[in-house]
Amino acid sequence: MARKLSFACVVLTLLCAATFLQGCSELVLLNPKGPIGESERFLILTAFVLMLLVVLPVIVMSVWFPLKYRASNTKAAYEPEWSHSGKIEAVMWCIPLVIVLILSVLVWRYTHRLDPYKPIDPAAAQFRVDVVSLDWKWLFIYPEQGIAVVNELAFPARTPLSFQLTSDTVMTSFFIPQLGSQIYAMAGMRTRLHLLADEPGVYAGHNQQFSGAGYPTMFFAAKALSPEQFEAWTREVKKSPNTLDPARFEQLRKPSSGDPVTYFSSVSPDMFEYILNLYSPLDKVPGGGPGQGHAGQAQTGHGHP
């Protein structure tokens, strides 16, 4: 009877696991398209394998013990006075200790290696994009191209990306899973992030921090393009009749969800600094105004790799 129950439990566990995996056919975290995502996948899989060193023996023993020590098994040793085993004690302490030590070394090394403020290739030219989180949409400003886009991020593939981020609303989290490293955006604070896409493609980007009623719609397409495709995309954006200045931004910052992709063919100089400094304490005193504060230099927030 015990054998049948144990076998049924194993079968049920396998069926549940198969059902779960079918619902996760596209595990984007395990299909990275950049060096940061590759490193994070290595950490995830390494931690998973190390934890299996504890989990798998427990699963095996949960089946083996009832089978071996069932009442009907007369061949099993009967030792009512048994109370201690040095070998079992050593295994119970040494294996978890080794796992913790390995994970500690990995976390320490990769925490510094994957610092989001650290350029991927300091010697290479960085492609800059300024990111502003709004209710409930994303604004991407390209200062070198003099353009801006709502809810669409395009950039050259195989080029180091340098983001600086802020928020015009509550705290949000900027994340492109296949490229790696989510990081927080906060009002009046500047955070930085460096990523790279190894190959052209369209990757899902979204907000990972609950930010109100429109949170489920805070998605954007991250398009890694070839140099020729990016130039064509830039020319397309510059054909737009829309311009982004402080007056237009006042309209854009009003809460709305499900906004379509919107192009702005020109942007006021230092638009990102203007948005950042809206929350500067200098704006609250006589003589202070947008663009005169220094919140971007005085206040810096850090995210997590």
Short mmCIF file of C-alpha atoms in Angstrom, two decimals:
data_model
loop_
_atom_site.label_atom_id
_atom_site.label_comp_id
_atom_site.label_asym_id
_atom_site.label_seq_id
_atom_site.Cartn_x
_atom_site.Cartn_y
_atom_site.Cartn_z
CA MET A 1 0.00 0.00 0.00
CA ALA A 2 2.79 2.39 0.93
CA ARG A 3 4.57 1.60 -2.35
CA LYS A 4 1.43 2.44 -4.36
CA LEU A 5 0.92 5.73 -2.49
CA SER A 6 4.54 6.78 -3.00
CA PHE A 7 4.38 5.95 -6.72
CA ALA A 8 1.16 7.95 -7.04
CA CYS A 9 2.79 10.95 -5.36
CA VAL A 10 5.73 10.84 -7.77
CA VAL A 11 3.43 10.64 -10.80
CA LEU A 12 1.30 13.53 -9.52
CA THR A 13 4.41 15.65 -8.94
CA LEU A 14 5.69 15.01 -12.46
CA LEU A 15 2.30 15.84 -13.97
CA CYS A 16 2.14 19.13 -12.06
CA ALA A 17 5.68 20.02 -13.15
CA ALA A 18 4.85 19.25 -16.80
CA THR A 19 1.73 21.42 -16.63
CA PHE A 20 3.70 24.29 -15.12
CA LEU A 21 6.43 24.12 -17.74
CA GLN A 22 3.89 24.10 -20.56
CA GLY A 23 2.62 27.45 -19.31
CA CYS A 24 6.16 28.85 -19.34
CA SER A 25 7.21 27.96 -22.87
CA GLU A 26 8.85 31.37 -23.31
CA LEU A 27 11.07 31.92 -20.33
CA VAL A 28 12.66 35.13 -21.54
CA LEU A 29 15.08 35.29 -18.62
CA LEU A 30 16.60 32.03 -19.87
CA ASN A 31 16.83 33.32 -23.43
CA PRO A 32 19.06 36.39 -23.04
CA LYS A 33 20.19 38.55 -25.95
CA GLY A 34 22.97 40.51 -24.27
CA PRO A 35 26.02 40.06 -22.00
CA ILE A 36 24.21 41.29 -18.88
CA GLY A 37 21.34 38.87 -19.47
CA GLU A 38 23.83 36.05 -20.12
CA SER A 39 25.53 36.66 -16.78
CA GLU A 40 22.22 36.81 -14.95
CA ARG A 41 21.09 33.54 -16.57
CA PHE A 42 24.32 31.92 -15.39
CA LEU A 43 23.59 33.09 -11.83
CA ILE A 44 20.00 31.81 -11.96
CA LEU A 45 20.96 28.38 -13.30
CA THR A 46 23.93 28.03 -10.95
CA ALA A 47 21.78 28.85 -7.92
CA PHE A 48 19.11 26.43 -9.18
CA VAL A 49 21.60 23.57 -9.58
CA LEU A 50 23.18 24.23 -6.19
CA MET A 51 19.77 24.19 -4.50
CA LEU A 52 18.96 20.91 -6.23
CA LEU A 53 21.84 19.38 -4.26
CA VAL A 54 19.60 19.78 -1.23
CA VAL A 55 16.18 19.35 -2.80
CA LEU A 56 16.80 16.19 -4.84
CA PRO A 57 18.10 14.07 -1.91
CA VAL A 58 15.07 15.15 0.13
CA ILE A 59 12.71 14.10 -2.67
CA VAL A 60 14.51 10.75 -3.03
CA MET A 61 14.45 10.10 0.73
CA SER A 62 10.76 11.02 0.96
CA VAL A 63 10.09 8.08 -1.37
CA TRP A 64 12.83 5.73 -0.19
CA PHE A 65 12.20 5.93 3.58
CA PRO A 66 8.50 4.95 3.48
CA LEU A 67 9.33 2.09 1.13
CA LYS A 68 12.24 0.74 3.17
CA TYR A 69 10.79 1.20 6.66
CA ARG A 70 7.19 0.21 6.02
CA ALA A 71 5.71 -2.27 8.48
CA SER A 72 5.50 -5.04 5.89
CA ASN A 73 9.25 -4.91 5.12
CA THR A 74 10.63 -7.51 7.52
CA LYS A 75 14.14 -7.25 6.04
CA ALA A 76 14.70 -3.68 7.23
CA ALA A 77 16.99 -3.30 10.24
CA TYR A 78 15.15 -2.60 13.49
CA GLU A 79 17.24 -0.35 15.78
CA PRO A 80 15.02 1.25 18.43
CA GLU A 81 18.04 2.52 20.38
CA TRP A 82 19.62 4.37 17.44
CA SER A 83 19.90 8.12 18.07
CA HIS A 84 22.92 9.61 16.29
CA SER A 85 25.10 9.32 13.19
CA GLY A 86 28.27 11.32 12.73
CA LYS A 87 28.19 10.77 8.98
CA ILE A 88 24.64 12.09 8.64
CA GLU A 89 25.50 15.05 10.86
CA ALA A 90 28.54 15.90 8.72
CA VAL A 91 26.54 15.73 5.48
CA MET A 92 23.71 17.85 6.92
CA TRP A 93 26.14 20.62 7.89
CA CYS A 94 28.86 20.45 5.25
CA ILE A 95 26.73 20.43 2.08
CA PRO A 96 24.67 23.54 3.00
CA LEU A 97 27.86 25.28 4.16
CA VAL A 98 29.59 24.61 0.84
CA ILE A 99 26.51 25.81 -1.08
CA VAL A 100 26.32 29.04 0.94
CA LEU A 101 30.05 29.70 0.43
CA ILE A 102 29.82 29.18 -3.34
CA LEU A 103 26.74 31.40 -3.63
CA SER A 104 28.37 34.07 -1.46
CA VAL A 105 31.44 34.24 -3.71
CA LEU A 106 29.29 34.35 -6.86
CA VAL A 107 26.99 37.05 -5.52
CA TRP A 108 29.92 39.17 -4.35
CA ARG A 109 31.73 38.94 -7.70
CA TYR A 110 28.69 39.44 -9.92
CA THR A 111 27.24 42.27 -7.81
CA HIS A 112 30.33 44.32 -8.65
CA ARG A 113 30.69 43.00 -12.19
CA LEU A 114 27.04 43.76 -13.05
CA ASP A 115 26.94 47.19 -11.43
CA PRO A 116 24.32 49.03 -13.57
CA TYR A 117 26.35 52.25 -13.34
CA LYS A 118 29.40 50.53 -14.86
CA PRO A 119 29.76 50.80 -18.68
CA ILE A 120 29.94 47.45 -20.44
CA ASP A 121 32.82 48.63 -22.63
CA PRO A 122 34.31 51.90 -21.30
CA ALA A 123 36.51 52.26 -24.39
CA ALA A 124 33.56 52.17 -26.82
CA ALA A 125 31.25 55.05 -27.66
CA GLN A 126 28.06 54.88 -25.59
CA PHE A 127 24.65 55.33 -27.20
CA ARG A 128 22.69 57.57 -24.85
CA VAL A 129 18.96 57.44 -24.17
CA ASP A 130 17.16 59.41 -21.45
CA VAL A 131 14.19 57.57 -19.94
CA VAL A 132 11.28 59.21 -18.13
CA SER A 133 8.57 57.18 -16.41
CA LEU A 134 5.08 58.73 -16.57
CA ASP A 135 1.53 57.69 -15.61
CA TRP A 136 1.27 55.19 -17.34
CA LYS A 137 3.69 55.35 -20.23
CA TRP A 138 7.38 55.65 -21.03
CA LEU A 139 9.09 58.65 -22.61
CA PHE A 140 12.41 58.06 -24.38
CA ILE A 141 14.53 61.11 -25.22
CA TYR A 142 17.43 60.89 -27.65
CA PRO A 143 19.56 63.99 -26.92
CA GLU A 144 22.12 63.31 -29.66
CA GLN A 145 19.43 62.84 -32.33
CA GLY A 146 17.18 65.58 -30.92
CA ILE A 147 14.07 63.38 -30.96
CA ALA A 148 11.75 61.69 -28.44
CA VAL A 149 9.33 58.77 -28.52
CA VAL A 150 6.52 57.54 -26.29
CA ASN A 151 6.24 53.79 -25.63
CA GLU A 152 8.87 52.68 -28.14
CA LEU A 153 12.60 52.28 -27.60
CA ALA A 154 14.85 51.84 -30.63
CA PHE A 155 18.63 51.58 -30.60
CA PRO A 156 21.49 50.08 -32.62
CA ALA A 157 22.29 46.43 -31.90
CA ARG A 158 25.82 45.52 -30.76
CA THR A 159 26.31 49.05 -29.42
CA PRO A 160 26.79 49.79 -25.68
CA LEU A 161 23.74 51.61 -24.35
CA SER A 162 23.88 54.27 -21.65
CA PHE A 163 20.56 55.08 -20.00
CA GLN A 164 19.82 57.73 -17.43
CA LEU A 165 16.41 57.43 -15.86
CA THR A 166 14.00 59.44 -13.75
CA SER A 167 10.29 59.46 -13.00
CA ASP A 168 7.60 62.12 -13.15
CA THR A 169 5.37 60.01 -10.95
CA VAL A 170 5.75 57.33 -8.28
CA MET A 171 8.68 54.93 -8.24
CA THR A 172 8.71 52.54 -11.20
CA SER A 173 11.07 49.82 -12.41
CA PHE A 174 12.55 49.79 -15.92
CA PHE A 175 13.18 46.25 -17.18
CA ILE A 176 13.98 44.56 -20.50
CA PRO A 177 14.24 40.92 -19.34
CA GLN A 178 16.23 39.57 -22.30
CA LEU A 179 18.84 42.30 -21.91
CA GLY A 180 18.91 42.13 -18.11
CA SER A 181 19.16 44.41 -15.07
CA GLN A 182 15.97 46.05 -13.93
CA ILE A 183 16.49 49.41 -12.25
CA TYR A 184 14.27 51.87 -10.42
CA ALA A 185 13.24 55.30 -11.67
CA MET A 186 12.31 57.86 -9.00
CA ALA A 187 11.06 61.44 -9.16
CA GLY A 188 13.81 64.04 -8.72
CA MET A 189 16.51 61.36 -8.85
CA ARG A 190 18.81 60.15 -11.61
CA THR A 191 19.63 56.48 -11.99
CA ARG A 192 21.86 54.95 -14.63
CA LEU A 193 21.88 51.69 -16.53
CA HIS A 194 24.17 50.14 -19.15
CA LEU A 195 22.98 47.40 -21.50
CA LEU A 196 23.86 45.87 -24.85
CA ALA A 197 21.91 43.78 -27.37
CA ASP A 198 23.99 41.10 -29.09
CA GLU A 199 21.72 40.84 -32.11
CA PRO A 200 18.85 42.68 -33.81
CA GLY A 201 15.38 41.88 -32.55
CA VAL A 202 12.32 43.19 -30.75
CA TYR A 203 12.34 42.61 -27.00
CA ALA A 204 9.60 43.25 -24.45
CA GLY A 205 10.14 46.03 -21.95
CA HIS A 206 7.89 46.92 -19.03
CA ASN A 207 7.48 48.34 -15.57
CA GLN A 208 8.05 45.84 -12.76
CA GLN A 209 6.86 48.10 -9.92
CA PHE A 210 3.14 48.51 -9.26
CA SER A 211 2.31 52.15 -9.95
CA GLY A 212 -1.45 52.49 -10.00
CA ALA A 213 -4.46 51.69 -12.15
CA GLY A 214 -2.62 51.86 -15.49
CA TYR A 215 0.27 49.66 -14.39
CA PRO A 216 -0.74 46.65 -16.58
CA THR A 217 -0.39 48.80 -19.73
CA MET A 218 3.16 50.07 -19.03
CA PHE A 219 4.78 47.99 -21.76
CA PHE A 220 7.03 49.09 -24.60
CA ALA A 221 8.84 47.48 -27.51
CA ALA A 222 12.63 47.58 -27.29
CA LYS A 223 13.88 47.39 -30.88
CA ALA A 224 17.52 46.47 -31.47
CA LEU A 225 18.14 47.54 -35.08
CA SER A 226 20.95 47.35 -37.58
CA PRO A 227 22.71 50.70 -38.24
CA GLU A 228 20.79 51.10 -41.50
CA GLN A 229 17.45 50.29 -39.84
CA PHE A 230 18.14 52.71 -37.01
CA GLU A 231 18.96 55.52 -39.44
CA ALA A 232 15.71 54.82 -41.30
CA TRP A 233 13.79 54.80 -38.00
CA THR A 234 15.36 58.12 -37.00
CA ARG A 235 14.36 59.68 -40.31
CA GLU A 236 10.81 58.43 -39.78
CA VAL A 237 10.64 60.00 -36.32
CA LYS A 238 11.91 63.33 -37.67
CA LYS A 239 9.00 63.46 -40.09
CA SER A 240 6.56 63.82 -37.18
CA PRO A 241 4.89 67.23 -36.76
CA ASN A 242 5.02 66.88 -32.95
CA THR A 243 7.61 68.72 -30.87
CA LEU A 244 8.40 68.14 -27.20
CA ASP A 245 8.75 71.28 -25.09
CA PRO A 246 7.69 72.10 -21.51
CA ALA A 247 4.16 73.01 -22.62
CA ARG A 248 3.72 69.74 -24.53
CA PHE A 249 5.22 67.83 -21.63
CA GLU A 250 2.56 69.27 -19.31
CA GLN A 251 -0.04 67.57 -21.50
CA LEU A 252 1.96 64.36 -21.79
CA ARG A 253 2.42 63.96 -18.04
CA LYS A 254 -1.34 63.73 -17.42
CA PRO A 255 -2.32 60.17 -16.35
CA SER A 256 -3.41 57.98 -19.26
CA SER A 257 -3.00 54.32 -20.19
CA GLY A 258 -2.78 52.40 -23.42
CA ASP A 259 -1.18 55.35 -25.21
CA PRO A 260 -0.09 54.67 -28.81
CA VAL A 261 3.50 55.08 -29.92
CA THR A 262 4.05 58.81 -30.47
CA TYR A 263 7.00 60.45 -32.23
CA PHE A 264 8.45 63.90 -31.52
CA SER A 265 10.68 65.26 -34.27
CA SER A 266 12.37 67.78 -31.98
CA VAL A 267 13.00 68.20 -28.27
CA SER A 268 13.79 71.26 -26.19
CA PRO A 269 17.45 71.30 -25.09
CA ASP A 270 18.09 69.68 -21.69
CA MET A 271 14.54 68.34 -21.52
CA PHE A 272 15.62 65.53 -19.21
CA GLU A 273 17.24 68.01 -16.80
CA TYR A 274 14.08 70.12 -16.89
CA ILE A 275 11.96 67.11 -15.88
CA LEU A 276 14.47 66.06 -13.25
CA ASN A 277 14.59 69.53 -11.72
CA LEU A 278 10.82 69.85 -11.43
CA TYR A 279 11.34 68.12 -8.09
CA SER A 280 14.37 70.14 -7.00
CA PRO A 281 14.07 71.96 -3.65
CA LEU A 282 15.39 75.07 -5.45
CA ASP A 283 12.11 75.24 -7.32
CA LYS A 284 10.33 75.96 -4.04
CA VAL A 285 12.27 79.12 -3.12
CA PRO A 286 12.24 82.63 -4.66
CA GLY A 287 14.42 82.73 -7.74
CA GLY A 288 14.33 78.97 -8.25
CA GLY A 289 12.76 77.51 -11.34
CA PRO A 290 12.84 74.62 -13.72
CA GLY A 291 16.32 74.13 -15.07
CA GLN A 292 17.98 76.07 -12.19
CA GLY A 293 18.13 73.26 -9.65
CA HIS A 294 20.77 70.59 -9.23
CA ALA A 295 18.70 67.60 -8.15
CA GLY A 296 20.31 65.48 -10.84
CA GLN A 297 23.76 66.06 -9.36
CA ALA A 298 22.81 66.08 -5.68
CA GLN A 299 20.44 63.14 -5.61
CA THR A 300 21.32 59.80 -7.13
CA GLY A 301 19.38 56.57 -6.77
CA HIS A 302 20.77 53.10 -7.29
CA GLY A 303 18.99 50.07 -8.72
CA HIS A 304 19.76 46.36 -8.52
CA PRO A 305 21.32 44.14 -11.14
#
